[in-house]
Amino acid sequence: MLSVESMEYNPKEIEPKWQKTWADAKAFEARDDSPKPKYYCLIEFPYPSGDGLHAGHVRSNTAMDVVARKRRAEGYEVLYPIGWDAFGLPTENYAIKTGKKPALVTKENTDTFRRQLQALGFSFDWSREVNTTDPSYYRWTQWIFLELHKAGLAYKAKMEINWCPKDKIGLANEEVVDGCCERCGTKVEKREKEQWMLAITKYADRLEKDLDTVDYLEKIKAQQRNWIGKSDGLLFSSPVKDTDIVIETFSAHFEAFCADTFVVIAPNHPLLPRLLDGVSNKEEILAEAKAITERRSAAGHAEIKEVEGVFTGRYIVDPVGNGELPIWIANYALAEYGTGIVKCSAHDERDFAFAKKYNIPLKPVLFPSLPEERTRVENREVCYSDMEQGILSEPADFAGKTAGQSRDAISAYAVEKGLAKKKITYKLRDWVFSRQRYWGEPIPMIHCEKCDWVPVPLTDLPVTLPDVENYQPTDTGESPLAAITEWVNTICPSCKGPARRETDTMPNWAGSSWYYLRYVDPKNDQVFCDPKKLAYWSGANEKLSTINYKLQNAGPVDWYNGGMEHTTLHLLYSRFWHKFLFDQGHVPTSEPYAKRTSHGLILADGGVKMSKSKGNVVNPDAIVLQFGADSLRVYEMFMGPFDQAIAWNTDGLVGARRFLERAWRAALRVDKEAEPSSALLVLANQTIEKVSHDIEELKMNTAVAALMILLRDIEKEERVALFPLETLIRLLAPFAPHIAEELWEKIGHSEPLYRSHWPKADSSKLELSLLTIAVQVNGKVRDTLSVPRTISEEEVRALALGRDSVKRWLEGKEPKKIVYVPGRLLSIVAE
RNA sequence: GCCGAGGUGAUGAAAUUGGUAGACAUAGGGGACUUAAAAUCCCCAGGGACGUUAAACUCCCAUGUGGGUUCGAUUCCCACCCUCGGCACCA
């Protein structure tokens, strides 16, 4: 006889029990030699911050856990790994404050995270845990860097970088938000510094184009495209009068090129001094250019309110026949986009404003169709820039046509006449890869006076971080590593002379750019990943023989979920590294992730961001203690659409817990002799279809709702029959795995549920024998009919027209038209 | 300004290709059980109107706003307003 106590739902008891069972059985460890088809689910590995796990982690981890558990039940070999993206500033800053070694802090934090994640019952393969700060891991991060270097994609360049004076660190463009440091909000300064750069721009076209080959949410693709900023147009070459200089200008809106009347050049353009050679007031102009650059810099990245500039005294001889055009220095011209020099006309807002301010002649050639508006454009009163609908007056071949319809022809015309070349430009910049901090992967390069930069030999990898007493970064912009002379001073691998190590470290995006590959073979000390294992997990065994860019698909990851905040950082960087590794023949696929989805943020009660300072952070430990892991999981799946930001509401958790309690009680009432009603049989089969489908679409909220409905109808029956109950438990298992296992055992199964299969709906039992048909009269529902499924249209018509309510609304009129939607409704029109 | 996603009860939300708007849940109201409370179970619940002791019943209005297409629009089309996310002197 069971004691009363064990009859009650007690998550504190059953959750640790099943977590231990799964761990002991190595239930979720993936095999590399499995005969089954593979499926690789990935979540972004967490940064193990001192704050511990938060509600947002739970949301995305649970969603992918649901997918992973469903896939296993469907017969796949599933890889659902976990690890730690543990290099980074917060840990280092904590070390600076407390003097505690970052490695030790990381150890403590990962221990906390591991415990918290395990308490939630995620089906991670813990045997493949990786940590980016582990030398056996970052050895391969360094190796990839050296591969990039060997291929000429890593280079050192003196350049203006974004410098955060508070964090004392150089930032990538992607890490600057509104001219401020993404992390601390401090206004970013510009500094000249020698930095390691990665030539991601060499991959711009493929990063853009190959988005067509992967299944990412449309908004993710849109953001990446936006960031890459592809723009195709024409490149014009123009000789500068009285010099031997030929300048190039890029134009994406070239349709109105006949309107060009002047040229602007960026105030910090490297060509400027040469251009001004021989101009009488050269120094004066250069000084003004410098002043303009500084004013612009001071304004930050915010929009420049007022255009300003200065005439250079030089002219180009326009190749397209607009005569001699003056070259101006203008504050709105960017040295780093296009060629840094632009031909300007009346058909651009800024050009127009600039010309007005400095009385530069304008010559409109593009006009609106309305006569009075046309006059205003002709009189140069307004700027007109509609490159779609605007009507051209020049060149003569295109006069009277719209710019939009002529674009391609004009491009061809200009190229044919030798006036310009086709050109594609990108907004994407090369990736600043150096950080002047301690807690990152050392860049494995050695500088020798004689040999310049020499890579560390592969046999010497990893270059490990030395023990340091002081992690404080310096204002000089040097990494704390620079102070460790015994580490810095080394010998040149090439000439054996004295040399110095690179003291900058890699950005925290380095380790996360390839971690999904290491999960495939996390302990390998010969290569970053065994090609055979990678072939299996890429589903590419048979493809390996034909490494051909066009034929390759995406992988190894089948489904990757993560945050939108990583779309232009991590996601783009890792696609770049993967493509590079593919080109080097190290991976069999050209894209790393077949499918990418994203979760919405979980906000605090009231819709504001959760933050420690506001004290509104939800701690999963406390929730697990009070409600149980299963309730938390179900609640986070049920709370709303997965990809949408949503506010936490502890009241909502009550509903999830109540649902599980009811399922528990229903299961204990199981009666193996009982037969379910035919309606319940149909509902159970429909629920299988609904839940299976919804999980694939990440519509977890409606999947849970469907389970609640099934439970409600199970409860309604006098006796709890086995089939509907087992269906409920199986479908519930991915969401609330502990209670599902426990109930499965309680109703008499000796084989655990995690080894069981996913249910399949019986297609003959998906429909009720009776259905309800709505009857509309003149577009409004006036009656409903309950009819057998097999009923014919004629019978429905006759039945409906015989009803009193229908007769009443027809008011004696003859139906003009009757529309019948089989099984749904009958619409009678009499007006 | 450009790109993307949205706007539905008190609240989170749901609604295959256009086909009975508001499933499911929370909060709320009422009832049962209880000495009582909690828990649990049952019922009600978009707004309004007629009407009635009360209810059933019936009708009208209602998915950001205004138009359109249609027998029928939360869904499709046009215009506009608002919110959120991203980008932005990018030529």
GROMACS .gro file of N, CA and C in nm, chain A residues 448-563:
model
  348
  448CYS      N    1   5.972   4.021  -3.391
  448CYS     CA    2   6.118   4.021  -3.395
  448CYS      C    3   6.160   4.140  -3.479
  449GLU      N    4   6.263   4.211  -3.433
  449GLU     CA    5   6.310   4.330  -3.505
  449GLU      C    6   6.347   4.295  -3.649
  450LYS      N    7   6.407   4.179  -3.665
  450LYS     CA    8   6.456   4.139  -3.797
  450LYS      C    9   6.345   4.080  -3.885
  451CYS      N   10   6.264   3.992  -3.823
  451CYS     CA   11   6.170   3.914  -3.903
  451CYS      C   12   6.027   3.969  -3.899
  452ASP      N   13   6.007   4.079  -3.826
  452ASP     CA   14   5.873   4.135  -3.809
  452ASP      C   15   5.784   4.036  -3.733
  453TRP      N   16   5.659   4.020  -3.773
  453TRP     CA   17   5.569   3.931  -3.697
  453TRP      C   18   5.584   3.787  -3.743
  454VAL      N   19   5.610   3.699  -3.646
  454VAL     CA   20   5.631   3.558  -3.677
  454VAL      C   21   5.530   3.475  -3.596
  455PRO      N   22   5.461   3.383  -3.660
  455PRO     CA   23   5.366   3.300  -3.586
  455PRO      C   24   5.436   3.206  -3.489
  456VAL      N   25   5.373   3.181  -3.377
  456VAL     CA   26   5.424   3.080  -3.285
  456VAL      C   27   5.411   2.944  -3.355
  457PRO      N   28   5.516   2.861  -3.352
  457PRO     CA   29   5.505   2.728  -3.418
  457PRO      C   30   5.392   2.647  -3.357
  458LEU      N   31   5.325   2.570  -3.440
  458LEU     CA   32   5.208   2.493  -3.394
  458LEU      C   33   5.243   2.404  -3.276
  459THR      N   34   5.368   2.352  -3.276
  459THR     CA   35   5.409   2.262  -3.168
  459THR      C   36   5.418   2.334  -3.034
  460ASP      N   37   5.424   2.467  -3.039
  460ASP     CA   38   5.434   2.543  -2.913
  460ASP      C   39   5.298   2.587  -2.861
  461LEU      N   40   5.191   2.552  -2.932
  461LEU     CA   41   5.057   2.589  -2.884
  461LEU      C   42   5.016   2.492  -2.773
  462PRO      N   43   4.937   2.534  -2.679
  462PRO     CA   44   4.886   2.670  -2.666
  462PRO      C   45   4.987   2.766  -2.605
  463VAL      N   46   4.975   2.892  -2.641
  463VAL     CA   47   5.045   2.996  -2.566
  463VAL      C   48   4.955   3.027  -2.448
  464THR      N   49   4.999   2.985  -2.329
  464THR     CA   50   4.908   2.999  -2.214
  464THR      C   51   4.925   3.133  -2.146
  465LEU      N   52   4.819   3.174  -2.079
  465LEU     CA   53   4.822   3.298  -2.003
  465LEU      C   54   4.913   3.279  -1.883
  466PRO      N   55   5.005   3.370  -1.862
  466PRO     CA   56   5.091   3.359  -1.744
  466PRO      C   57   5.016   3.402  -1.619
  467ASP      N   58   5.066   3.360  -1.505
  467ASP     CA   59   5.011   3.408  -1.378
  467ASP      C   60   5.048   3.554  -1.361
  468VAL      N   61   4.952   3.633  -1.322
  468VAL     CA   62   4.974   3.777  -1.308
  468VAL      C   63   4.924   3.816  -1.170
  469GLU      N   64   4.987   3.915  -1.112
  469GLU     CA   65   4.939   3.964  -0.983
  469GLU      C   66   4.843   4.080  -1.001
  470ASN      N   67   4.865   4.155  -1.107
  470ASN     CA   68   4.786   4.276  -1.127
  470ASN      C   69   4.718   4.272  -1.264
  471TYR      N   70   4.586   4.277  -1.262
  471TYR     CA   71   4.511   4.267  -1.387
  471TYR      C   72   4.471   4.403  -1.443
  472GLN      N   73   4.510   4.506  -1.371
  472GLN     CA   74   4.469   4.642  -1.407
  472GLN      C   75   4.519   4.678  -1.547
  473PRO      N   76   4.428   4.717  -1.635
  473PRO     CA   77   4.474   4.762  -1.766
  473PRO      C   78   4.538   4.899  -1.753
  474THR      N   79   4.612   4.940  -1.854
  474THR     CA   80   4.685   5.065  -1.844
  474THR      C   81   4.629   5.169  -1.940
  475ASP      N   82   4.651   5.295  -1.906
  475ASP     CA   83   4.605   5.402  -1.992
  475ASP      C   84   4.686   5.411  -2.120
  476THR      N   85   4.806   5.355  -2.116
  476THR     CA   86   4.888   5.362  -2.237
  476THR      C   87   4.831   5.270  -2.344
  477GLY      N   88   4.732   5.192  -2.306
  477GLY     CA   89   4.673   5.103  -2.404
  477GLY      C   90   4.746   4.971  -2.416
  478GLU      N   91   4.830   4.944  -2.319
  478GLU     CA   92   4.898   4.815  -2.323
  478GLU      C   93   4.829   4.716  -2.232
  479SER      N   94   4.830   4.591  -2.276
  479SER     CA   95   4.771   4.485  -2.196
  479SER      C   96   4.853   4.464  -2.069
  480PRO      N   97   4.791   4.419  -1.960
  480PRO     CA   98   4.866   4.389  -1.837
  480PRO      C   99   4.975   4.284  -1.863
  481LEU      N  100   4.959   4.209  -1.968
  481LEU     CA  101   5.058   4.105  -1.999
  481LEU      C  102   5.195   4.167  -2.031
  482ALA      N  103   5.191   4.294  -2.079
  482ALA     CA  104   5.316   4.358  -2.120
  482ALA      C  105   5.412   4.372  -2.003
  483ALA      N  106   5.358   4.371  -1.882
  483ALA     CA  107   5.443   4.388  -1.764
  483ALA      C  108   5.512   4.259  -1.721
  484ILE      N  109   5.473   4.148  -1.776
  484ILE     CA  110   5.533   4.018  -1.737
  484ILE      C  111   5.651   3.991  -1.828
  485THR      N  112   5.764   4.048  -1.795
  485THR     CA  113   5.878   4.044  -1.887
  485THR      C  114   5.924   3.902  -1.917
  486GLU      N  115   5.919   3.814  -1.817
  486GLU     CA  116   5.969   3.678  -1.842
  486GLU      C  117   5.878   3.604  -1.940
  487TRP      N  118   5.755   3.650  -1.952
  487TRP     CA  119   5.662   3.590  -2.049
  487TRP      C  120   5.677   3.657  -2.185
  488VAL      N  121   5.691   3.789  -2.180
  488VAL     CA  122   5.697   3.867  -2.304
  488VAL      C  123   5.825   3.836  -2.381
  489ASN      N  124   5.936   3.834  -2.310
  489ASN     CA  125   6.062   3.814  -2.379
  489ASN      C  126   6.080   3.669  -2.418
  490THR      N  127   6.106   3.649  -2.544
  490THR     CA  128   6.120   3.513  -2.593
  490THR      C  129   6.217   3.516  -2.709
  491ILE      N  130   6.229   3.404  -2.778
  491ILE     CA  131   6.317   3.407  -2.894
  491ILE      C  132   6.236   3.393  -3.021
  492CYS      N  133   6.287   3.452  -3.125
  492CYS     CA  134   6.218   3.449  -3.253
  492CYS      C  135   6.221   3.307  -3.309
  493PRO      N  136   6.107   3.250  -3.340
  493PRO     CA  137   6.103   3.114  -3.394
  493PRO      C  138   6.176   3.104  -3.527
  494SER      N  139   6.193   3.218  -3.594
  494SER     CA  140   6.251   3.217  -3.726
  494SER      C  141   6.403   3.232  -3.720
  495CYS      N  142   6.451   3.341  -3.657
  495CYS     CA  143   6.595   3.367  -3.659
  495CYS      C  144   6.663   3.336  -3.527
  496LYS      N  145   6.584   3.295  -3.426
  496LYS     CA  146   6.634   3.259  -3.294
  496LYS      C  147   6.693   3.380  -3.218
  497GLY      N  148   6.673   3.499  -3.271
  497GLY     CA  149   6.718   3.619  -3.202
  497GLY      C  150   6.619   3.658  -3.094
  498PRO      N  151   6.651   3.759  -3.014
  498PRO     CA  152   6.558   3.804  -2.910
  498PRO      C  153   6.432   3.862  -2.975
  499ALA      N  154   6.319   3.834  -2.911
  499ALA     CA  155   6.193   3.880  -2.966
  499ALA      C  156   6.092   3.895  -2.854
  500ARG      N  157   5.979   3.956  -2.886
  500ARG     CA  158   5.874   3.981  -2.784
  500ARG      C  159   5.741   3.922  -2.829
  501ARG      N  160   5.671   3.869  -2.732
  501ARG     CA  161   5.538   3.815  -2.763
  501ARG      C  162   5.437   3.928  -2.782
  502GLU      N  163   5.338   3.902  -2.862
  502GLU     CA  164   5.220   3.989  -2.868
  502GLU      C  165   5.153   3.987  -2.731
  503THR      N  166   5.126   4.104  -2.678
  503THR     CA  167   5.066   4.108  -2.544
  503THR      C  168   4.916   4.136  -2.548
  504ASP      N  169   4.864   4.170  -2.665
  504ASP     CA  170   4.718   4.184  -2.676
  504ASP      C  171   4.656   4.045  -2.675
  505THR      N  172   4.532   4.040  -2.632
  505THR     CA  173   4.459   3.913  -2.634
  505THR      C  174   4.344   3.922  -2.734
  506MET      N  175   4.277   3.808  -2.753
  506MET     CA  176   4.167   3.804  -2.849
  506MET      C  177   4.038   3.857  -2.784
  507PRO      N  178   3.944   3.902  -2.865
  507PRO     CA  179   3.815   3.945  -2.809
  507PRO      C  180   3.734   3.824  -2.765
  508ASN      N  181   3.633   3.848  -2.681
  508ASN     CA  182   3.558   3.733  -2.630
  508ASN      C  183   3.478   3.661  -2.739
  509TRP      N  184   3.473   3.722  -2.859
  509TRP     CA  185   3.400   3.656  -2.968
  509TRP      C  186   3.483   3.545  -3.033
  510ALA      N  187   3.611   3.535  -2.994
  510ALA     CA  188   3.697   3.437  -3.060
  510ALA      C  189   3.655   3.294  -3.024
  511GLY      N  190   3.650   3.265  -2.894
  511GLY     CA  191   3.620   3.130  -2.850
  511GLY      C  192   3.481   3.083  -2.894
  512SER      N  193   3.388   3.179  -2.903
  512SER     CA  194   3.251   3.140  -2.938
  512SER      C  195   3.232   3.127  -3.088
  513SER      N  196   3.337   3.159  -3.166
  513SER     CA  197   3.322   3.152  -3.311
  513SER      C  198   3.332   3.010  -3.365
  514TRP      N  199   3.373   2.917  -3.282
  514TRP     CA  200   3.388   2.779  -3.334
  514TRP      C  201   3.353   2.671  -3.232
  515TYR      N  202   3.295   2.708  -3.117
  515TYR     CA  203   3.274   2.611  -3.009
  515TYR      C  204   3.183   2.495  -3.049
  516TYR      N  205   3.088   2.524  -3.139
  516TYR     CA  206   2.996   2.418  -3.183
  516TYR      C  207   3.072   2.306  -3.254
  517LEU      N  208   3.191   2.338  -3.308
  517LEU     CA  209   3.273   2.235  -3.373
  517LEU      C  210   3.345   2.150  -3.267
  518ARG      N  211   3.387   2.217  -3.159
  518ARG     CA  212   3.459   2.145  -3.056
  518ARG      C  213   3.369   2.046  -2.982
  519TYR      N  214   3.241   2.079  -2.970
  519TYR     CA  215   3.147   1.987  -2.906
  519TYR      C  216   3.146   1.850  -2.976
  520VAL      N  217   3.174   1.852  -3.104
  520VAL     CA  218   3.170   1.728  -3.181
  520VAL      C  219   3.281   1.634  -3.134
  521ASP      N  220   3.391   1.693  -3.086
  521ASP     CA  221   3.506   1.612  -3.047
  521ASP      C  222   3.585   1.688  -2.941
  522PRO      N  223   3.529   1.703  -2.820
  522PRO     CA  224   3.581   1.802  -2.725
  522PRO      C  225   3.716   1.768  -2.663
  523LYS      N  226   3.757   1.643  -2.669
  523LYS     CA  227   3.880   1.608  -2.596
  523LYS      C  228   3.997   1.580  -2.686
  524ASN      N  229   3.979   1.597  -2.815
  524ASN     CA  230   4.084   1.564  -2.911
  524ASN      C  231   4.206   1.655  -2.891
  525ASP      N  232   4.326   1.596  -2.873
  525ASP     CA  233   4.445   1.682  -2.858
  525ASP      C  234   4.535   1.674  -2.982
  526GLN      N  235   4.484   1.614  -3.089
  526GLN     CA  236   4.560   1.609  -3.214
  526GLN      C  237   4.511   1.711  -3.315
  527VAL      N  238   4.379   1.723  -3.326
  527VAL     CA  239   4.318   1.821  -3.416
  527VAL      C  240   4.204   1.890  -3.343
  528PHE      N  241   4.156   2.000  -3.402
  528PHE     CA  242   4.048   2.073  -3.335
  528PHE      C  243   3.921   1.989  -3.329
  529CYS      N  244   3.911   1.896  -3.425
  529CYS     CA  245   3.794   1.811  -3.431
  529CYS      C  246   3.820   1.701  -3.532
  530ASP      N  247   3.787   1.579  -3.495
  530ASP     CA  248   3.812   1.466  -3.584
  530ASP      C  249   3.721   1.475  -3.708
  531PRO      N  250   3.781   1.468  -3.827
  531PRO     CA  251   3.699   1.485  -3.949
  531PRO      C  252   3.589   1.380  -3.962
  532LYS      N  253   3.616   1.258  -3.914
  532LYS     CA  254   3.513   1.153  -3.925
  532LYS      C  255   3.393   1.186  -3.839
  533LYS      N  256   3.421   1.229  -3.716
  533LYS     CA  257   3.311   1.265  -3.627
  533LYS      C  258   3.235   1.385  -3.683
  534LEU      N  259   3.312   1.480  -3.734
  534LEU     CA  260   3.250   1.599  -3.790
  534LEU      C  261   3.164   1.562  -3.911
  535ALA      N  262   3.212   1.466  -3.988
  535ALA     CA  263   3.134   1.424  -4.104
  535ALA      C  264   3.001   1.365  -4.058
  536TYR      N  265   3.007   1.281  -3.952
  536TYR     CA  266   2.881   1.224  -3.902
  536TYR      C  267   2.787   1.335  -3.854
  537TRP      N  268   2.841   1.425  -3.773
  537TRP     CA  269   2.754   1.528  -3.714
  537TRP      C  270   2.715   1.637  -3.815
  538SER      N  271   2.783   1.639  -3.929
  538SER     CA  272   2.743   1.733  -4.034
  538SER      C  273   2.646   1.666  -4.130
  539GLY      N  274   2.622   1.538  -4.108
  539GLY     CA  275   2.536   1.464  -4.200
  539GLY      C  276   2.596   1.462  -4.339
  540ALA      N  277   2.732   1.462  -4.342
  540ALA     CA  278   2.799   1.488  -4.470
  540ALA      C  279   2.890   1.375  -4.513
  541ASN      N  280   2.871   1.258  -4.456
  541ASN     CA  281   2.962   1.147  -4.487
  541ASN      C  282   2.982   1.130  -4.637
  542GLU      N  283   2.870   1.124  -4.706
  542GLU     CA  284   2.880   1.095  -4.848
  542GLU      C  285   2.921   1.218  -4.928
  543LYS      N  286   2.910   1.333  -4.864
  543LYS     CA  287   2.945   1.455  -4.935
  543LYS      C  288   3.094   1.486  -4.928
  544LEU      N  289   3.160   1.426  -4.828
  544LEU     CA  290   3.300   1.461  -4.804
  544LEU      C  291   3.389   1.447  -4.927
  545SER      N  292   3.355   1.352  -5.012
  545SER     CA  293   3.439   1.326  -5.127
  545SER      C  294   3.433   1.440  -5.229
  546THR      N  295   3.329   1.518  -5.222
  546THR     CA  296   3.314   1.625  -5.321
  546THR      C  297   3.307   1.759  -5.251
  547ILE      N  298   3.419   1.803  -5.199
  547ILE     CA  299   3.417   1.934  -5.135
  547ILE      C  300   3.407   2.040  -5.243
  548ASN      N  301   3.288   2.086  -5.257
  548ASN     CA  302   3.258   2.180  -5.363
  548ASN      C  303   3.166   2.284  -5.303
  549TYR      N  304   3.209   2.405  -5.307
  549TYR     CA  305   3.138   2.512  -5.240
  549TYR      C  306   2.989   2.513  -5.270
  550LYS      N  307   2.955   2.499  -5.395
  550LYS     CA  308   2.815   2.513  -5.435
  550LYS      C  309   2.728   2.397  -5.388
  551LEU      N  310   2.793   2.281  -5.365
  551LEU     CA  311   2.714   2.163  -5.331
  551LEU      C  312   2.691   2.148  -5.182
  552GLN      N  313   2.767   2.220  -5.104
  552GLN     CA  314   2.761   2.197  -4.960
  552GLN      C  315   2.640   2.262  -4.896
  553ASN      N  316   2.593   2.195  -4.796
  553ASN     CA  317   2.483   2.249  -4.719
  553ASN      C  318   2.535   2.305  -4.589
  554ALA      N  319   2.442   2.330  -4.499
  554ALA     CA  320   2.479   2.387  -4.372
  554ALA      C  321   2.490   2.279  -4.266
  555GLY      N  322   2.574   2.301  -4.170
  555GLY     CA  323   2.590   2.209  -4.058
  555GLY      C  324   2.723   2.235  -3.991
  556PRO      N  325   2.754   2.167  -3.886
  556PRO     CA  326   2.688   2.052  -3.826
  556PRO      C  327   2.557   2.084  -3.752
  557VAL      N  328   2.539   2.211  -3.713
  557VAL     CA  329   2.426   2.242  -3.627
  557VAL      C  330   2.297   2.243  -3.707
  558ASP      N  331   2.199   2.166  -3.662
  558ASP     CA  332   2.072   2.163  -3.733
  558ASP      C  333   1.980   2.276  -3.687
  559TRP      N  334   1.988   2.307  -3.560
  559TRP     CA  335   1.897   2.409  -3.508
  559TRP      C  336   1.971   2.484  -3.398
  560TYR      N  337   1.985   2.614  -3.419
  560TYR     CA  338   2.060   2.698  -3.324
  560TYR      C  339   1.967   2.807  -3.276
  561ASN      N  340   1.949   2.813  -3.147
  561ASN     CA  341   1.867   2.921  -3.093
  561ASN      C  342   1.953   3.014  -3.009
  562GLY      N  343   1.926   3.142  -3.021
  562GLY     CA  344   2.003   3.239  -2.943
  562GLY      C  345   1.938   3.376  -2.945
  563GLY      N  346   2.009   3.472  -2.892
  563GLY     CA  347   1.950   3.605  -2.876
  563GLY      C  348   1.971   3.693  -2.999
   0.00000   0.00000   0.00000
